[in-house]
Amino acid sequence: MTRASLSNAAARAIFLDRHGLMAPPSGPGKGANLAGVIHDLGFAQVDSVNTLARAHDMILWSRRQQYRPANLAPLMADRLVFEHWTHDAAVLPMAFFPHWRLKFARDQAHMDRRWDTWQREGYREKFAQVLERIAAHGPVTSRDVGEGEAKGSTGWWDWHPSKTALEYLWRSGELSITRREGFRKVYDLTENVVPPEYLNARPSPEDTVDWAMGAALDRLGFATPGELRAFFDILTVEEARAWAARALEAGIVKEIDVEMADGKWRRSLARPELTELTPPMPGNRVRVLSPFDPALRDRARALRLFGFHYRIEIFVPAPRRRFGYYVFPVLEGDRLIGRIDMKRTGGGLVVTAFWPEAGAALGKGREIRLCAELARVARLGGCADVRFCEGWRR
């Protein structure tokens, strides 16, 4: 039998629609509406880089442009979301917490194998002390523990023992992040943070495998077993492959051929009805995205599906950089049309350069739409105006 197929245009439209990037970015961007955005995405990555706005703020703003950074903290306070790890630190719907039990156990096993050689000695001896202090006196930050311990001097991960204990206990599920102060984590006992209905739920590992693969597929539209496994980064490769085999046999999914940007075809899994759906029609709105946007975090997929070779230039030595230190991808409709180098400086949004993709020249109409988006993103970043450096059109 001939497999069903998706053209590249249809695949791009479906993929971006599942990521909330085809519909107009309207809505209040707070409360239940914002919680719904996070649920639909699956997660929003948290990152400390703040040249304009933090990653999670820009990710959420891209879907709801009334969103402002202050809108997220009430979701944490109301226990509608929690913060933990997928492929990186992320904000997640609280309803997902029971399935993180499997990740807690696996992360703990990984830390037990690696951290004794990776971290400074003495952090295990701090577990009881940290837990007792929080139980007796309430939430703490890394500044509140480790009195008299030598502070790290060799980089981000050179933690003092009590800070390492906090991170270990968080990654293994005994502690949870109750809020952030600035960007600093505030840790509390998990039973004080997670509502009882989620705290006491104990899905089996098999239930979590089914949930994680199905939830990932619903948010991606189509994917290989490896891409589904990587979405939440909870499962093993073997678990993902076994689930795919069972789901195919049961008719829960089917194999389809998806056309890539280079005209080649890639076999993927999809829900049986996917190829019968009418893909949404792309508009011509220009959107500036976070470099950590969920739609682009898999750089290899971005290259295959959109023909967009994107990586954060932050770790590339300056002489080898083609682009700026921290560039933002630019989406127009269902196409990635370029990347822009900009930052908040002196109260304004300063645009250093825009590099168009091949075939996406910055004509008059496109420049007008780009400038309109820059005015919107400037408001998110608290910038009074937008300023363009000489020679910014590349």
XYZ file of C-alpha atoms in Angstrom:
394
model
C 0.000 0.000 0.000
C 1.170 3.508 -0.783
C 1.773 5.573 2.326
C -0.082 8.843 2.755
C 2.085 11.921 2.327
C 2.394 15.569 3.251
C 3.902 18.170 0.961
C 6.527 20.407 2.486
C 4.136 23.366 2.476
C 1.451 21.352 4.283
C 3.990 19.943 6.753
C 5.310 23.421 7.624
C 1.799 24.753 8.141
C 0.745 21.848 10.360
C 3.961 21.932 12.378
C 3.788 25.685 13.009
C 0.082 25.498 13.792
C 0.775 22.866 16.468
C 3.335 25.303 17.889
C 0.871 28.200 18.031
C 2.585 30.186 15.281
C -0.056 30.238 12.551
C -2.966 31.862 14.371
C -2.892 35.571 15.256
C -1.061 36.116 18.580
C -4.156 37.568 20.264
C -5.597 36.857 23.693
C -4.930 38.198 27.182
C -1.731 36.194 27.737
C -2.376 35.721 31.436
C -4.270 33.469 33.831
C -6.064 30.500 32.296
C -5.335 31.744 28.783
C -1.595 31.726 29.437
C -1.770 28.347 31.167
C -3.502 27.052 28.043
C -0.658 28.281 25.850
C 1.900 26.423 27.981
C -0.251 23.290 27.943
C -0.616 23.408 24.168
C 3.139 23.877 23.693
C 4.018 21.241 26.289
C 6.705 23.412 27.859
C 8.436 26.779 27.590
C 12.203 26.705 27.979
C 13.723 28.882 30.708
C 17.072 30.515 30.002
C 19.101 33.232 31.707
C 20.223 35.129 28.580
C 18.429 38.468 28.549
C 19.675 40.680 25.720
C 16.067 41.739 25.125
C 13.764 39.415 27.071
C 14.251 36.044 28.702
C 13.581 32.973 26.573
C 10.336 31.905 28.266
C 8.945 35.449 28.105
C 9.622 35.749 24.393
C 8.282 32.261 23.679
C 4.992 33.097 25.396
C 4.840 36.591 23.918
C 5.201 35.167 20.405
C 1.847 33.402 20.936
C 0.124 36.101 22.991
C 1.477 39.581 22.373
C -0.423 41.035 25.320
C 1.757 38.824 27.524
C 4.225 40.569 29.818
C 6.890 38.962 32.057
C 4.910 39.663 35.230
C 2.102 37.403 33.964
C 3.967 34.146 34.579
C 4.591 34.412 38.327
C 0.861 34.170 39.225
C 0.690 30.812 37.426
C 3.502 29.567 39.660
C 1.810 31.007 42.745
C -1.520 29.388 41.804
C 0.255 26.054 41.192
C -0.911 25.861 37.570
C 2.643 25.256 36.340
C 5.883 23.883 37.750
C 9.496 24.233 36.715
C 11.692 21.293 35.925
C 13.838 19.726 33.244
C 13.024 18.518 29.729
C 16.039 18.819 27.431
C 16.700 21.939 29.501
C 15.048 23.880 32.322
C 11.418 24.559 31.431
C 8.035 25.701 32.721
C 5.486 22.876 32.440
C 1.763 22.374 33.135
C 1.225 21.114 36.677
C -0.927 18.297 35.304
C 2.253 16.780 33.843
C 3.926 16.466 37.256
C 2.957 12.820 37.956
C 4.785 11.716 34.811
C 7.934 13.480 35.969
C 8.254 10.832 38.703
C 9.959 8.615 36.124
C 12.311 11.433 35.158
C 13.137 12.131 38.815
C 14.193 8.509 39.283
C 16.245 8.428 36.106
C 17.886 11.784 36.756
C 18.785 10.639 40.271
C 20.399 7.485 38.900
C 22.341 9.594 36.390
C 23.505 12.002 39.103
C 24.541 9.106 41.317
C 26.729 7.818 38.483
C 28.267 11.123 37.486
C 28.115 13.826 40.121
C 30.618 12.370 42.567
C 33.330 12.941 39.960
C 31.803 16.056 38.400
C 30.923 18.061 41.543
C 32.971 19.061 44.556
C 32.972 16.685 47.531
C 30.648 17.052 50.473
C 27.313 17.770 48.812
C 25.725 14.477 49.906
C 26.404 15.330 53.530
C 24.280 18.474 53.030
C 21.051 16.718 51.981
C 19.597 16.292 55.475
C 20.737 19.743 56.593
C 19.115 21.450 53.586
C 15.846 19.550 53.952
C 15.664 20.203 57.694
C 16.313 23.904 57.209
C 13.547 24.254 54.616
C 11.115 22.232 56.741
C 11.816 24.431 59.763
C 12.226 27.875 58.177
C 10.621 27.790 54.754
C 11.861 28.239 51.174
C 15.491 29.084 50.442
C 17.702 30.238 47.589
C 21.296 29.193 47.048
C 22.324 32.386 48.874
C 20.605 31.191 52.042
C 22.604 27.985 52.388
C 26.267 27.094 52.469
C 27.462 29.495 55.154
C 31.229 29.222 55.358
C 31.532 27.073 52.238
C 33.970 28.123 49.548
C 32.136 29.613 46.569
C 32.866 28.463 43.043
C 35.356 30.352 40.904
C 35.720 28.277 37.740
C 32.357 28.713 36.012
C 28.561 28.396 36.142
C 28.590 24.805 37.376
C 31.233 25.195 40.087
C 28.734 25.156 42.944
C 29.419 25.067 46.653
C 28.235 21.799 48.307
C 24.935 23.137 49.638
C 24.015 24.610 46.240
C 24.819 21.229 44.683
C 22.580 19.586 47.287
C 19.722 21.920 46.355
C 20.075 21.094 42.668
C 20.333 17.355 43.331
C 17.228 17.375 45.536
C 15.350 19.428 42.921
C 16.345 17.212 40.018
C 15.393 14.098 42.002
C 12.007 15.509 43.045
C 12.355 16.073 46.785
C 12.422 19.836 46.314
C 10.486 22.004 43.879
C 10.858 25.588 42.721
C 8.145 27.644 44.343
C 9.030 30.909 42.556
C 11.940 32.901 41.190
C 13.356 36.068 42.686
C 14.875 37.869 39.755
C 16.186 34.801 38.018
C 17.259 33.012 41.196
C 15.422 29.791 42.052
C 13.546 29.615 45.362
C 13.323 26.008 46.586
C 10.689 24.476 48.858
C 9.661 20.961 49.833
C 7.758 19.404 46.943
C 4.748 18.643 49.148
C 4.427 22.393 49.787
C 4.428 23.233 46.067
C 2.551 20.494 44.193
C -1.220 20.124 44.779
C -2.208 16.793 46.383
C -4.019 15.437 43.340
C -0.761 15.589 41.358
C 1.614 14.949 44.252
C -0.086 11.680 45.179
C -0.675 10.359 41.661
C 1.645 7.483 40.772
C 1.353 6.481 37.103
C 3.213 3.340 36.134
C 6.285 3.626 33.891
C 4.177 2.109 31.096
C 1.541 4.816 31.576
C 4.218 7.494 31.376
C 5.656 6.000 28.188
C 2.209 6.053 26.562
C 1.528 9.578 27.775
C 4.903 11.049 26.790
C 4.901 9.637 23.261
C 1.265 10.506 22.602
C 1.527 13.993 24.066
C 4.633 14.695 21.999
C 2.965 13.485 18.785
C -0.068 15.679 19.387
C 2.206 18.712 19.777
C 4.425 17.985 16.789
C 1.848 16.623 14.341
C 4.294 14.148 12.820
C 7.650 12.839 14.007
C 10.008 9.895 14.108
C 10.163 7.795 17.295
C 13.453 9.529 18.142
C 11.904 12.974 17.786
C 9.001 11.942 19.994
C 11.379 10.602 22.637
C 13.409 13.819 22.606
C 10.383 16.086 23.081
C 10.141 15.649 26.854
C 13.413 13.703 27.214
C 11.989 11.264 29.752
C 12.183 7.958 27.907
C 14.869 5.672 26.555
C 15.434 4.996 22.866
C 14.278 1.415 23.371
C 11.029 2.536 25.037
C 10.293 4.918 22.176
C 10.885 2.273 19.523
C 8.766 -0.296 21.352
C 5.911 2.203 21.759
C 6.025 3.051 18.058
C 5.787 -0.632 17.126
C 2.828 -1.196 19.467
C 1.051 1.979 18.326
C 1.436 1.033 14.653
C 0.085 -2.449 15.279
C -2.873 -1.065 17.247
C -3.657 1.573 14.605
C -3.074 4.418 17.060
C -0.593 5.910 14.573
C 0.311 5.334 10.949
C 3.425 5.909 8.880
C 3.377 8.796 6.425
C 5.932 10.354 4.080
C 6.741 13.994 4.751
C 8.437 16.132 2.124
C 11.459 18.028 3.386
C 12.649 21.437 2.194
C 15.173 19.829 -0.167
C 12.511 17.693 -1.852
C 13.493 14.469 -0.096
C 10.938 12.411 1.839
C 11.154 11.430 5.481
C 9.075 8.651 6.994
C 7.274 9.750 10.134
C 4.520 8.705 12.505
C 1.216 10.569 12.625
C -2.304 10.181 13.915
C -4.422 8.386 11.288
C -6.522 11.465 10.565
C -3.650 13.936 10.106
C -3.345 13.701 6.336
C -7.094 14.213 5.961
C -6.982 17.585 7.693
C -6.824 20.828 5.743
C -3.627 22.666 6.720
C -4.117 26.270 7.824
C -3.276 28.937 5.266
C -0.199 30.995 6.159
C -0.450 34.769 6.269
C 2.390 37.216 5.809
C 2.797 38.384 9.391
C 6.427 38.709 10.460
C 7.359 37.324 13.885
C 10.637 37.579 15.753
C 11.161 34.370 17.739
C 13.285 33.405 20.704
C 16.396 31.406 19.756
C 15.010 28.801 22.198
C 11.541 28.660 20.640
C 10.087 25.119 20.851
C 9.541 25.129 17.087
C 13.284 25.551 16.518
C 14.999 23.827 19.432
C 15.696 20.784 17.224
C 18.179 22.453 14.853
C 18.399 19.398 12.581
C 14.612 19.378 12.132
C 14.604 23.114 11.372
C 17.123 22.473 8.611
C 15.204 19.530 7.161
C 11.719 21.033 7.348
C 12.431 24.708 6.662
C 15.851 24.661 5.019
C 16.966 26.945 7.847
C 20.453 26.305 9.178
C 20.174 27.807 12.617
C 22.321 27.635 15.671
C 22.933 30.036 18.518
C 26.230 31.750 17.816
C 26.934 32.270 21.502
C 29.566 29.519 21.733
C 31.361 30.211 18.451
C 34.598 32.255 18.742
C 34.210 35.736 17.268
C 36.523 35.333 14.248
C 34.415 32.397 13.039
C 31.007 33.983 13.623
C 29.011 34.766 10.547
C 26.242 36.350 12.572
C 26.014 38.228 15.845
C 26.547 37.041 19.378
C 22.888 36.129 19.958
C 20.648 36.315 16.909
C 16.872 35.948 16.706
C 15.169 33.895 13.965
C 12.529 35.714 11.921
C 9.399 33.939 10.673
C 7.047 35.185 7.963
C 3.931 33.107 7.516
C 5.282 29.562 7.229
C 8.834 30.511 6.149
C 11.920 31.398 8.148
C 13.148 34.434 6.254
C 16.231 35.455 8.211
C 17.799 36.300 11.521
C 18.236 39.575 13.299
C 20.854 40.852 15.731
C 19.374 43.282 18.254
C 19.534 44.114 21.934
C 18.191 46.480 24.553
C 20.627 49.373 24.933
C 20.236 52.783 26.521
C 16.470 52.420 26.856
C 15.979 51.546 23.192
C 15.950 48.478 20.987
C 19.093 48.669 18.860
C 19.099 46.655 15.625
C 22.604 45.838 14.457
C 21.914 43.595 11.473
C 19.300 41.620 9.579
C 20.514 38.736 7.422
C 17.857 37.495 4.962
C 17.671 33.888 3.863
C 18.213 33.085 0.201
C 15.115 34.080 -1.760
C 13.784 36.274 1.078
C 15.102 39.700 0.177
C 14.075 42.576 2.423
C 11.727 44.354 0.037
C 9.663 47.382 0.988
C 6.564 45.490 2.146
C 8.576 42.963 4.135
C 10.624 45.710 5.767
C 7.432 47.489 6.841
C 6.124 44.278 8.402
C 9.470 43.613 10.091
C 9.579 47.118 11.548
C 6.022 46.722 12.848
C 7.092 43.533 14.648
C 10.181 45.234 16.050
C 7.976 47.983 17.488
C 5.884 45.300 19.193
C 8.874 43.389 20.572
C 10.356 46.677 21.825
C 7.328 47.096 24.068
C 7.873 43.616 25.481
C 11.464 44.540 26.306
C 10.498 47.861 27.879
C 12.262 49.815 25.124
C 11.183 53.358 24.333
C 11.999 53.135 20.635
C 13.704 51.145 17.882
C 17.051 52.316 16.534
C 18.822 50.974 13.464
C 22.589 50.943 13.122
C 24.111 52.060 9.870
C 24.368 49.156 7.450
C 21.879 46.973 9.337
C 20.434 45.576 6.079
C 22.836 42.784 5.133
